[in-house]
mmCIF file of C-alpha atoms in Angstrom:
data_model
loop_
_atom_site.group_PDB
_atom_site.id
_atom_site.type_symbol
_atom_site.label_atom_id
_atom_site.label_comp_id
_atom_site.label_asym_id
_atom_site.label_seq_id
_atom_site.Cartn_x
_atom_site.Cartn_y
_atom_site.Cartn_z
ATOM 1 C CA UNK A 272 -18.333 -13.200 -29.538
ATOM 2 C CA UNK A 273 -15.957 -15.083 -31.871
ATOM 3 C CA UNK A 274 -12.288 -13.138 -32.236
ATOM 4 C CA UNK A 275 -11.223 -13.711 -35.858
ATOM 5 C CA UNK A 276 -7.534 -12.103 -35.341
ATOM 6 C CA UNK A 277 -5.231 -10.428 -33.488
ATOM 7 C CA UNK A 278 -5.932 -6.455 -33.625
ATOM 8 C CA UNK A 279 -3.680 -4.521 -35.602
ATOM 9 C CA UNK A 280 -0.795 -2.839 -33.424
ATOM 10 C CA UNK A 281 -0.253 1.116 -32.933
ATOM 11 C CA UNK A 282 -3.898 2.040 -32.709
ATOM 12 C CA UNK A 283 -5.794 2.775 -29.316
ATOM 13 C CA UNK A 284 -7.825 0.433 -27.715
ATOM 14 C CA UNK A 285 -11.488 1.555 -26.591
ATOM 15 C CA UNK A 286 -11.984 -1.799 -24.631
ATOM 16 C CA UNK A 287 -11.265 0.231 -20.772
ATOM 17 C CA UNK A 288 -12.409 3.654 -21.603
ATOM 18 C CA UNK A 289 -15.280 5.446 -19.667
ATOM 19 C CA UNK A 290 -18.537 6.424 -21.363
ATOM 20 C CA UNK A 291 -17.034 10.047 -21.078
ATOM 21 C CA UNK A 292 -14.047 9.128 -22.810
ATOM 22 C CA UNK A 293 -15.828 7.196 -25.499
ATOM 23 C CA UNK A 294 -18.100 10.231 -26.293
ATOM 24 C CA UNK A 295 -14.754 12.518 -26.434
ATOM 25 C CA UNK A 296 -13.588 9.819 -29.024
ATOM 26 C CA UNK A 297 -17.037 10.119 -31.082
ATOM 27 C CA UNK A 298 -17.292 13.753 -31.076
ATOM 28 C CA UNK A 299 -13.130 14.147 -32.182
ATOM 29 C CA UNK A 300 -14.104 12.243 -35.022
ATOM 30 C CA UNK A 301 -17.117 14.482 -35.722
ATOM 31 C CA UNK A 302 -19.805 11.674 -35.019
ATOM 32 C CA UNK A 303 -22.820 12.591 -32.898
ATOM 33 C CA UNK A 304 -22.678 12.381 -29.100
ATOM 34 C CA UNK A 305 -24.821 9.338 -28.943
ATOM 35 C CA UNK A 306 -22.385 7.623 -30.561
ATOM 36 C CA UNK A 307 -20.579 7.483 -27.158
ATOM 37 C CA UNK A 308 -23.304 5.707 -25.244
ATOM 38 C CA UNK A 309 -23.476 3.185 -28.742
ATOM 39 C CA UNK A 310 -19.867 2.549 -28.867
ATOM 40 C CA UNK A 311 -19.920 1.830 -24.871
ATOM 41 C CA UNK A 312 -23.309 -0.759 -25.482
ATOM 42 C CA UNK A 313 -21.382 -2.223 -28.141
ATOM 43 C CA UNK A 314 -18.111 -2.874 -26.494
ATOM 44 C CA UNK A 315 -19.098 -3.718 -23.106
ATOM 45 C CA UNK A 316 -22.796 -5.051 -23.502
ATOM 46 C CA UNK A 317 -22.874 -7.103 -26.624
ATOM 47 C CA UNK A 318 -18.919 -7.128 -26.635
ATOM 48 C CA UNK A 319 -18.191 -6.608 -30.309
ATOM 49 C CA UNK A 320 -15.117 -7.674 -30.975
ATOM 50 C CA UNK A 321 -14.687 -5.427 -34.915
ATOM 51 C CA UNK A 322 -16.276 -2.409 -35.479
ATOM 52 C CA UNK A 323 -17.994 -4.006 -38.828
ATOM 53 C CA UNK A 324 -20.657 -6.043 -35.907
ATOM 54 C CA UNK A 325 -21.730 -1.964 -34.883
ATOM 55 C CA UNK A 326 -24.303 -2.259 -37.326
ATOM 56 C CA UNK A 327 -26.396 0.923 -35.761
ATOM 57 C CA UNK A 328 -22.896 2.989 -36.670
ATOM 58 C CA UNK A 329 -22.617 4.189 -40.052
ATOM 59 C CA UNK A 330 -20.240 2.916 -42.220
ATOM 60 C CA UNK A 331 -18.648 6.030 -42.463
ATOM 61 C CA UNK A 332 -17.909 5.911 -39.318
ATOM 62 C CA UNK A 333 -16.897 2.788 -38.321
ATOM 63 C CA UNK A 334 -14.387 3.228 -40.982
ATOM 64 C CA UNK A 335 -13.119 6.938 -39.222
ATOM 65 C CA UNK A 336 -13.282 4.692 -35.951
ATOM 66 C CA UNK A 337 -10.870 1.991 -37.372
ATOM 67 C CA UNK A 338 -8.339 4.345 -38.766
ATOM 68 C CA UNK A 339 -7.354 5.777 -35.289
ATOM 69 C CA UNK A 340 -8.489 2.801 -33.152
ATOM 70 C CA UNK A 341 -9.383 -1.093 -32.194
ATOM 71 C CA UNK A 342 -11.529 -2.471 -30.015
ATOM 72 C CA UNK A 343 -8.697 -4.317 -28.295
ATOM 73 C CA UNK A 344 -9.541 -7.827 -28.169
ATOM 74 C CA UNK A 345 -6.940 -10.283 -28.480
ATOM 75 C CA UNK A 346 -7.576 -13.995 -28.598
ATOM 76 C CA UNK A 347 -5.796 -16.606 -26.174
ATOM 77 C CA UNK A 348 -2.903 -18.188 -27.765
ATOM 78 C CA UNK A 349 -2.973 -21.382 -25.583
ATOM 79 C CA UNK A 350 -4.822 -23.184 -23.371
ATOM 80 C CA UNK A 351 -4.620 -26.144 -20.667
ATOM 81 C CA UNK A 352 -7.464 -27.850 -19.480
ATOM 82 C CA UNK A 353 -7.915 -29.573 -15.590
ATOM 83 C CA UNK A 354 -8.957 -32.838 -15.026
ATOM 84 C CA UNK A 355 -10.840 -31.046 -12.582
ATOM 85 C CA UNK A 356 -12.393 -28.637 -15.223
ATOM 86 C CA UNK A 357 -10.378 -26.372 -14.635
ATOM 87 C CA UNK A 358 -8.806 -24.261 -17.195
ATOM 88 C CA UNK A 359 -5.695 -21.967 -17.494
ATOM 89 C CA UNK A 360 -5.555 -19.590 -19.983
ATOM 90 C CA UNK A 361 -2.303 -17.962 -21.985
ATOM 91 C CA UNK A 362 -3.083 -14.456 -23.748
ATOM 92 C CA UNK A 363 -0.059 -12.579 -25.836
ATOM 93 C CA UNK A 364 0.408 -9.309 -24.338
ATOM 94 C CA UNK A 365 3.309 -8.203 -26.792
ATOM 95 C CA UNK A 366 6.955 -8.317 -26.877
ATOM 96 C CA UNK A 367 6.759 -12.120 -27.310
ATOM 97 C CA UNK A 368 5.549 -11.862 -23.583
ATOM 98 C CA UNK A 369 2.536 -13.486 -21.708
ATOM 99 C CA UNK A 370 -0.312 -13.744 -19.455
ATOM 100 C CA UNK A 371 -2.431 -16.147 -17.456
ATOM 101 C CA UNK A 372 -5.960 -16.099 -16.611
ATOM 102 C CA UNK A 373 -7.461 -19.129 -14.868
ATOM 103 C CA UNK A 374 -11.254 -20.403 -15.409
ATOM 104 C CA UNK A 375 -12.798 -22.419 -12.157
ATOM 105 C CA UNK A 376 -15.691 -24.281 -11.992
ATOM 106 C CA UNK A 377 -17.471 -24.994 -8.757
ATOM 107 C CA UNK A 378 -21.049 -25.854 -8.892
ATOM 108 C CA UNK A 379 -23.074 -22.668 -9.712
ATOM 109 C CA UNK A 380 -20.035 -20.482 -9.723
ATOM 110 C CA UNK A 381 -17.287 -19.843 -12.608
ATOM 111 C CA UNK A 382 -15.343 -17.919 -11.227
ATOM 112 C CA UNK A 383 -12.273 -16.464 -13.321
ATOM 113 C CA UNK A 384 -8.740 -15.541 -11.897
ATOM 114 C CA UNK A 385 -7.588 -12.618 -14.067
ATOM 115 C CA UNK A 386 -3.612 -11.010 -14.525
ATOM 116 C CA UNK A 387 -2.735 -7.006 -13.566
ATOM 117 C CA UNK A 388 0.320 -7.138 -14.601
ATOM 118 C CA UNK A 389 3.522 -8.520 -16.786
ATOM 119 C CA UNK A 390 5.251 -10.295 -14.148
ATOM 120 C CA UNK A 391 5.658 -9.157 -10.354
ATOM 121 C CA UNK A 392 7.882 -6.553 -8.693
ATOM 122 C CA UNK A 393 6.813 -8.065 -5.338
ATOM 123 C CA UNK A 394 9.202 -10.819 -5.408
ATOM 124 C CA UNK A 395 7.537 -13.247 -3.138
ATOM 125 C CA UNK A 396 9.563 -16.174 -2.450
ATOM 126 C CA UNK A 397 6.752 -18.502 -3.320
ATOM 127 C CA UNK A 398 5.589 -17.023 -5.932
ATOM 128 C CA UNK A 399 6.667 -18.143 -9.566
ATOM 129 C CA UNK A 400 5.688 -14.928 -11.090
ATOM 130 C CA UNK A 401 7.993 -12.887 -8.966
ATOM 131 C CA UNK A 402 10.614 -14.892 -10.876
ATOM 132 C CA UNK A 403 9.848 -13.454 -14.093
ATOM 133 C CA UNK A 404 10.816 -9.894 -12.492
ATOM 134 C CA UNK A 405 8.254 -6.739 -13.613
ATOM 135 C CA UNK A 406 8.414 -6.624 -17.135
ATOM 136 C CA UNK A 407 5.140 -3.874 -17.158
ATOM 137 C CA UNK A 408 2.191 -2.899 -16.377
ATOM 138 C CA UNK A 409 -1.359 -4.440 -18.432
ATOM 139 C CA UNK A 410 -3.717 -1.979 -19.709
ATOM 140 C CA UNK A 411 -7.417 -1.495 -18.974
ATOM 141 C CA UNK A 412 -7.804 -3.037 -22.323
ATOM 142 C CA UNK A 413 -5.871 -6.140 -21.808
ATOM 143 C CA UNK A 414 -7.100 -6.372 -18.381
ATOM 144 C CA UNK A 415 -10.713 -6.736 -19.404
ATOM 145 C CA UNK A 416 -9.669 -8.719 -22.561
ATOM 146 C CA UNK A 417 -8.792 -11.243 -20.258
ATOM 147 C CA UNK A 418 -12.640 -11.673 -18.866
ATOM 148 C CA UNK A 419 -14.341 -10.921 -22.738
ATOM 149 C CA UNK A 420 -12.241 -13.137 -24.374
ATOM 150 C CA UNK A 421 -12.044 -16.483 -22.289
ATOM 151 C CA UNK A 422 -14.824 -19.465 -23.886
ATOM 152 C CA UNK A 423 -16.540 -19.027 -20.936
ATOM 153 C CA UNK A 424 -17.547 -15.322 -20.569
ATOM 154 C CA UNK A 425 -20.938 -15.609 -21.192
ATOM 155 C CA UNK A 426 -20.896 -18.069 -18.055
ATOM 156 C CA UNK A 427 -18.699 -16.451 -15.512
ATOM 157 C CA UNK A 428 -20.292 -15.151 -11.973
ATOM 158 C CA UNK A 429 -17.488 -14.456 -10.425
ATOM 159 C CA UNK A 430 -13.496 -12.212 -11.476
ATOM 160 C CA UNK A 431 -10.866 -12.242 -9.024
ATOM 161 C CA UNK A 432 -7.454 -10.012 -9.514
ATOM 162 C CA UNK A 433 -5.192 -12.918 -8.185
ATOM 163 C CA UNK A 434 -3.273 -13.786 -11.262
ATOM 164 C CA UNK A 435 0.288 -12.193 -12.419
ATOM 165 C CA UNK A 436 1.148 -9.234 -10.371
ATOM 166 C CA UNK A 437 0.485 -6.879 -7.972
ATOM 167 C CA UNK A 438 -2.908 -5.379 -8.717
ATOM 168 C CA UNK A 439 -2.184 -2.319 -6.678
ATOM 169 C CA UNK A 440 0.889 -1.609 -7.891
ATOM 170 C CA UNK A 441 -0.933 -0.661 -10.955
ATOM 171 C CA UNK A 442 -3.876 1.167 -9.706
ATOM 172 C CA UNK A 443 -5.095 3.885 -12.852
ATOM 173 C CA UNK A 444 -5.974 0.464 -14.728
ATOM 174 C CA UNK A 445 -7.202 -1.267 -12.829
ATOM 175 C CA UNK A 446 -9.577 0.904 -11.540
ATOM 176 C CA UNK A 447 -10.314 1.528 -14.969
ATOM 177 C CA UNK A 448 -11.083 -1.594 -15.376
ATOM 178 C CA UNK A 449 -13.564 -2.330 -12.502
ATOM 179 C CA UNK A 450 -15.112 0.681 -13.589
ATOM 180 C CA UNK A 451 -16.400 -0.700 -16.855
ATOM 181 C CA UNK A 452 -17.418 -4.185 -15.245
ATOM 182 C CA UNK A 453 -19.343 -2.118 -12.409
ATOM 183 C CA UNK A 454 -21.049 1.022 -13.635
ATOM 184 C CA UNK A 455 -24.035 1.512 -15.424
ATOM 185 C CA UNK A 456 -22.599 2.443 -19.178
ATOM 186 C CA UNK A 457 -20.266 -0.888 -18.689
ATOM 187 C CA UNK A 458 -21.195 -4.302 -18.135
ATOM 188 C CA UNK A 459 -22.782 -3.764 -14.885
ATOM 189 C CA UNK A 460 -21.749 -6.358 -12.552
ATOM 190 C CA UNK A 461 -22.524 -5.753 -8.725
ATOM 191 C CA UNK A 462 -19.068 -4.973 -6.924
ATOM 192 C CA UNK A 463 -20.055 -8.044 -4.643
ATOM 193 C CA UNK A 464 -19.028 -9.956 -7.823
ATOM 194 C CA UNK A 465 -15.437 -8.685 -7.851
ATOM 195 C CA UNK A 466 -12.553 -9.667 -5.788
ATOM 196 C CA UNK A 467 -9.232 -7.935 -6.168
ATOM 197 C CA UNK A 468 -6.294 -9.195 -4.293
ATOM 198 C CA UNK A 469 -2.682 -7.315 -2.675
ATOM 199 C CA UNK A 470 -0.331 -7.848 -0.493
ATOM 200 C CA UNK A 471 -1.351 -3.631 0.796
ATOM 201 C CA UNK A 472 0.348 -2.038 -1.852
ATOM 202 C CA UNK A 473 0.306 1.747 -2.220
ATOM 203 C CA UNK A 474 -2.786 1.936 -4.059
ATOM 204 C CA UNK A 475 -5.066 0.358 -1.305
ATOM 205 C CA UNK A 476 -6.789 3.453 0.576
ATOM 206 C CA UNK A 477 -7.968 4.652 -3.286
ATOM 207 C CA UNK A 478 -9.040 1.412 -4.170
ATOM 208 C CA UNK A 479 -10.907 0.979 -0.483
ATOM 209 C CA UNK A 480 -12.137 4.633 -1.030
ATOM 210 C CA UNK A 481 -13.458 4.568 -4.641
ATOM 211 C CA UNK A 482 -14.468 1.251 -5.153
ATOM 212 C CA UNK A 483 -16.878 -1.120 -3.216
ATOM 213 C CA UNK A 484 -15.528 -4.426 -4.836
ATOM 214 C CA UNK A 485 -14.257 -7.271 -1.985
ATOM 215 C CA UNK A 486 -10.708 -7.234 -1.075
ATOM 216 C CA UNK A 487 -8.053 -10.132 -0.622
ATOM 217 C CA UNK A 488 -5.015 -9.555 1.441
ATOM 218 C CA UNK A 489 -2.024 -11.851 1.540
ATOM 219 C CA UNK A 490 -0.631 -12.193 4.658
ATOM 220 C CA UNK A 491 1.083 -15.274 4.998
ATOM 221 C CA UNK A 492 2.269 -14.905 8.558
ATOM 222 C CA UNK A 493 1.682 -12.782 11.196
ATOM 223 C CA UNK A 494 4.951 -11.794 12.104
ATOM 224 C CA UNK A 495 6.620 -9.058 10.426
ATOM 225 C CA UNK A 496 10.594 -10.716 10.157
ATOM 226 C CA UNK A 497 9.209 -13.935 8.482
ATOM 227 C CA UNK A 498 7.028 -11.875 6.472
ATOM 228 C CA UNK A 499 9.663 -10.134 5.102
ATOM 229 C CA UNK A 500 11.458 -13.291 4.277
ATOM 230 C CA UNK A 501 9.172 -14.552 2.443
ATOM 231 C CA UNK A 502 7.665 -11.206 1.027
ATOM 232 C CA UNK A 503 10.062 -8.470 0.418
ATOM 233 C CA UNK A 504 7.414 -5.804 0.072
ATOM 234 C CA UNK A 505 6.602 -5.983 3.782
ATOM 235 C CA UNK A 506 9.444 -3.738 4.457
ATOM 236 C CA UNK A 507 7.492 -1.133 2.445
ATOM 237 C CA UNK A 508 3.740 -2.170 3.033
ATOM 238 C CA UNK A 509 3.913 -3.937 6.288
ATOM 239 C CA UNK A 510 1.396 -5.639 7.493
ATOM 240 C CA UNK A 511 0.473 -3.868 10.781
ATOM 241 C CA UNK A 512 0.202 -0.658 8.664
ATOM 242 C CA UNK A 513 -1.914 -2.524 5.901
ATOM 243 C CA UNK A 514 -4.103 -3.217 8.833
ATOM 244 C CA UNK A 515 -5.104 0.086 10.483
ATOM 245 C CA UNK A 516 -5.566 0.943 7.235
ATOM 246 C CA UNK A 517 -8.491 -1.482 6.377
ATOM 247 C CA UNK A 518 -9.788 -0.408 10.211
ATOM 248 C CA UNK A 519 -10.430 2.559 8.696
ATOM 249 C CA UNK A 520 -13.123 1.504 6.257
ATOM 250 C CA UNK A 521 -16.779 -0.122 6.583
ATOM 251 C CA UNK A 522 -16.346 -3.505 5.649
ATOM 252 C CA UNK A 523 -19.270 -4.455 8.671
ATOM 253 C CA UNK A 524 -22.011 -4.673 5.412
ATOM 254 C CA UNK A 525 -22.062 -6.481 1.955
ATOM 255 C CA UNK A 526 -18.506 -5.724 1.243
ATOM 256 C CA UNK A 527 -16.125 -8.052 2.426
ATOM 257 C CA UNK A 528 -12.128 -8.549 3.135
ATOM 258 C CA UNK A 529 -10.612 -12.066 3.553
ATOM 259 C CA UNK A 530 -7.191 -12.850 4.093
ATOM 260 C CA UNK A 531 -4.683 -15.223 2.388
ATOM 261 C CA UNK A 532 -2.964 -17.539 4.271
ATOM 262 C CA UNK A 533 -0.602 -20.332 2.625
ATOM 263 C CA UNK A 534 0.396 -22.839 4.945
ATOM 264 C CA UNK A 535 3.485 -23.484 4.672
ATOM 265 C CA UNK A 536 5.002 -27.122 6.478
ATOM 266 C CA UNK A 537 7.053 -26.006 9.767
ATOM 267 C CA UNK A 538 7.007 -22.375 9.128
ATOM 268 C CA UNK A 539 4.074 -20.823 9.602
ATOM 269 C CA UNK A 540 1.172 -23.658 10.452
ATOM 270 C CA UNK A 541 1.724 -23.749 14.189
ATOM 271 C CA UNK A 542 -0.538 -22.665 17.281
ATOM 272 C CA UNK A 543 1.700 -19.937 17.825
ATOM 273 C CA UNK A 544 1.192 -18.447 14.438
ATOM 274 C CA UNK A 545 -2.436 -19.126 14.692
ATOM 275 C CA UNK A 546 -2.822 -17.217 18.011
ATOM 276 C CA UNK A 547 -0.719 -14.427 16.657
ATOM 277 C CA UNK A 548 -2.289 -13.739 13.744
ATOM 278 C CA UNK A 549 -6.247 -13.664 15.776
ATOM 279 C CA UNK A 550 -4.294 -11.118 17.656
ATOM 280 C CA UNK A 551 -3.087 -8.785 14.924
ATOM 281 C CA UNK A 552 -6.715 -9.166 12.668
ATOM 282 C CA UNK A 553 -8.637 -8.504 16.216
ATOM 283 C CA UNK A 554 -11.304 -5.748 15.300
ATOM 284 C CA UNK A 555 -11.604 -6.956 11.807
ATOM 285 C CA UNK A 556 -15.205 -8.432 10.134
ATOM 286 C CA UNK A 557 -13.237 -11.049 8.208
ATOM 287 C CA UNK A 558 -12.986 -14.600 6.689
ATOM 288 C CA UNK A 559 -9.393 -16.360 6.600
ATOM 289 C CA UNK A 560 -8.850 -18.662 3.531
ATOM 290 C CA UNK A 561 -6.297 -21.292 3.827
ATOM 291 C CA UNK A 562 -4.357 -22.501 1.225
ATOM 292 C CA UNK A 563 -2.204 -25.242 0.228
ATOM 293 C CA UNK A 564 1.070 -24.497 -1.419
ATOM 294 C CA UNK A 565 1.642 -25.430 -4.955
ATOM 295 C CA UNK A 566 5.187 -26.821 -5.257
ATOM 296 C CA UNK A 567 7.327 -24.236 -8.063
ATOM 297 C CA UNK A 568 10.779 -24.827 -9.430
ATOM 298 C CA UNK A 569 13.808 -23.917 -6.920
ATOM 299 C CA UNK A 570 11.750 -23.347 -4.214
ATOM 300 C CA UNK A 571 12.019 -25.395 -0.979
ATOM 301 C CA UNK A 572 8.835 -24.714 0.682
ATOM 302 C CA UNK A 573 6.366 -27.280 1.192
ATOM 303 C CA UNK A 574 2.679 -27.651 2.078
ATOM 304 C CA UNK A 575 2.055 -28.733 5.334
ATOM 305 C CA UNK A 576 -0.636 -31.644 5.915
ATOM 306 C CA UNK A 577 -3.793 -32.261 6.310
ATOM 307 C CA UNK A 578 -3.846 -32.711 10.135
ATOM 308 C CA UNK A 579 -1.574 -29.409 10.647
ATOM 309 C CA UNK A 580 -3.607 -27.247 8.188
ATOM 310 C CA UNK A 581 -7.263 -28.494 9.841
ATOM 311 C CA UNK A 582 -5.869 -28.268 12.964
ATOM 312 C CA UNK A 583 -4.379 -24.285 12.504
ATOM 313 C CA UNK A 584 -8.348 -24.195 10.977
ATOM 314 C CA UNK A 585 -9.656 -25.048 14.006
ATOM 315 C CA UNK A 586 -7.710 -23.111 16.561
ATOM 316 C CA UNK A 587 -8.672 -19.838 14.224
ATOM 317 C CA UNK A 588 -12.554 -20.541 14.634
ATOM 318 C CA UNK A 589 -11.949 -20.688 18.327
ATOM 319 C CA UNK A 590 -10.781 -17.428 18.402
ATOM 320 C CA UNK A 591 -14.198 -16.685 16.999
ATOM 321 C CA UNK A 592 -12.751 -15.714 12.929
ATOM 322 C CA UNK A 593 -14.643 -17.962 10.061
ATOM 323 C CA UNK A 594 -11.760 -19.866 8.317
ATOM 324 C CA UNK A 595 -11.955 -21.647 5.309
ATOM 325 C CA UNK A 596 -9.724 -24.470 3.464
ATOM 326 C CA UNK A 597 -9.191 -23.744 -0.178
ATOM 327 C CA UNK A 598 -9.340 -26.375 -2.540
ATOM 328 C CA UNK A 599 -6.598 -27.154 -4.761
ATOM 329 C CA UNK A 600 -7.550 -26.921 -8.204
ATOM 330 C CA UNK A 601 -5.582 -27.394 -11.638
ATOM 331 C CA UNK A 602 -2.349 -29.152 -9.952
ATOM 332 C CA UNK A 603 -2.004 -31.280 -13.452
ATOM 333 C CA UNK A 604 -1.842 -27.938 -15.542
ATOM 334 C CA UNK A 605 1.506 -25.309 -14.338
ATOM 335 C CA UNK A 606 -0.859 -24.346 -11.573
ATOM 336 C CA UNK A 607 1.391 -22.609 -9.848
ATOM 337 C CA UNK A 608 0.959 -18.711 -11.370
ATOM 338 C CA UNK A 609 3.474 -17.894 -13.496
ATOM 339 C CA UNK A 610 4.726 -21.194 -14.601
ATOM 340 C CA UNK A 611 2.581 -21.645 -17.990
ATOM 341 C CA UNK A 612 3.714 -17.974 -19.004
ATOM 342 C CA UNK A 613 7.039 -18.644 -17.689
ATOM 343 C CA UNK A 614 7.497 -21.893 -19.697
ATOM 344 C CA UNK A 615 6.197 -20.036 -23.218
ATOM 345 C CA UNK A 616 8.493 -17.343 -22.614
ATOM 346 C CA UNK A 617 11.547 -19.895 -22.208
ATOM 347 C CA UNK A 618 10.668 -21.912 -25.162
ATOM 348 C CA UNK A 619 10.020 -18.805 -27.402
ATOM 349 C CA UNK A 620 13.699 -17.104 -26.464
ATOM 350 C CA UNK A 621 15.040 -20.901 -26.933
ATOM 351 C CA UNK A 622 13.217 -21.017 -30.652
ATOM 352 C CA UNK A 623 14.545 -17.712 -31.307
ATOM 353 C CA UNK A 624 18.379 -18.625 -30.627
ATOM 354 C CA UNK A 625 18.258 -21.957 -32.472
ATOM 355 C CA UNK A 626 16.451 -19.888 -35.711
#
């Protein structure tokens, strides 16, 4: 539905809470318990976006409702569009600070890559988000705002948690949040739908345990010193640990786990590397995804090319392990994530000083 304006600040959001916690909402205001399962219809079926569209909620009580809370949708403040159709979103998260979600089209599947967090504390050396430092945590609400509020919700098959930040270094919501796209009072997707990404952050045996959603790992390199070069966080989540870890859970059925691999020219795209890393994912059900690195500011990595990357392809489906080369999507519009945000947050602090 249509977002007319930006919802007014200090109330809570409903957009993220459980059917439970909706009902506690109805019944503190003294509306009937059904009023729970109507507001959670509303909000995550027909996604109202003002409490005026609840037209089976008296007017009574849609005004009680509006006193105290919003729904918490918040239109898109900018957007860049692909040659390629793809399409990178900008949302206002407050603070004069920013998100990105990207929209992907590929044939029969729109898929939509979808922020955690306000920056990164991860720090990843190629990784233009990590620049921006950890400037908080999104909420349920603006988590899911990010999905309801794109022009192509109505369309989308597919969400993956691979935009700004760490998504398990902010668990509570975002487990919220697949809640409400997966259960039966929300918008009830099927888990196979849902892809959330991490480098193994603390918050991946609760995610493995209580949802059933796919998991993405990046991984990078299979060796833990050049790891930790270019991803500080291995020292705390290393790999090898993130790994028995994932052992530990079913992932032999409908639920998958893939693995992240950015080849990176003369670093990590050799047979050695490729050998290595069939070694330490040995035991595993998985798919490897390859992808080329987008080029960000200050950083002197490069992609390596096409003969080095098919070749590393080929030597990992030898080993038996289906590997797959990502297409490169969006290069004409800050693909990189992080740099769109980045760029708004620069020119806002730059329009400030000169006002």
């Amino acid at each position: 539905m249509e977002i007319n304006k930006i919802p007014p600040a200090g109330k809570t959001a409903l957009l993220g809470m459980s059917l439970d916690e909706l009902t506690a909402v109805a019944l503190a205001l003294d509306m009937p318990r059904f009023a729970g399962k109507q507001l959670a219809e509303w909000i995550y079926v027909r996604r109202a976006s003002d409490f005026a569209q609840m037209t089976n909620i008296s007017q009574s009580n849609r005004e009680k409702l509006s006193a105290s809370y919003e729904i918490g949708r918040t239109p898109w403040s900018d957007v860049r569009c692909s040659v390629d159709g793809t399409k990178k979103y900008l949302f206002p998260v407050g603070g004069g600070r920013f998100v990105e979600s990207v929209f992907i089209p590929d044939g029969d599947r729109a898929t939509l890559c979808i922020s955690s967090q306000i920056g990164c504390k991860m720090d990843c050396l190629f990784c233009m988000t990590g620049k921006q430092g950890w400037k908080g945590n999104l909420s349920a609400a603006e988590i899911l705002n990010q999905i309801f509020s794109v022009e192509e919700a109505d369309r989308l098959t597919n969400i993956v948690y691979m935009g700004m930040g760490e998504p398990l270094d902010n668990t509570d919501e975002v487990m919220c949040s697949l809640r409400a796209l997966t259960e039966g009072w929300g918008v009830t997707w099927s888990p196979k739908r849902i892809t959330v990404s991490t480098i193994g952050a603390k918050g991946l045996e609760r995610f493995l345990a209580e949802s059933r959603c796919h998991l993405a790992v990046s991984l990078h390199t299979p060796f833990a010193d050049e790891r930790q070069e270019l991803m500080p966080a291995e020292k705390a989540f290393p790999i090898l640990q993130t790994l028995e870890r994932i052992r530990a859970y079913d992932f032999s059925g409908q639920r998958r786990v893939s693995f992240e691999y950015i080849v990176f020219d003369g670093l990590n795209d050799d047979r050695r590397h490729a050998d290595e890393l069939a070694s330490i994912l040995k035991g595993i059900p998985c798919r490897i995804n390859l992808i080329r690195f987008h080029r960000i500011p200050g950083v002197p990595l490069r992609t390596s090319n096409e003969k080095r990357i098919g070749a590393f392809r080929q030597r990992m489906e030898e080993h038996g392990y289906t590997c797959t080369i990502r297409a490169s999507r969006g290069e004409d519009i800050f693909a990189a994530c992080g740099m769109l945000s980045t760029a708004k947050q620069q020119n806002g602090r730059t329009e400030a000083a000169e006002g």
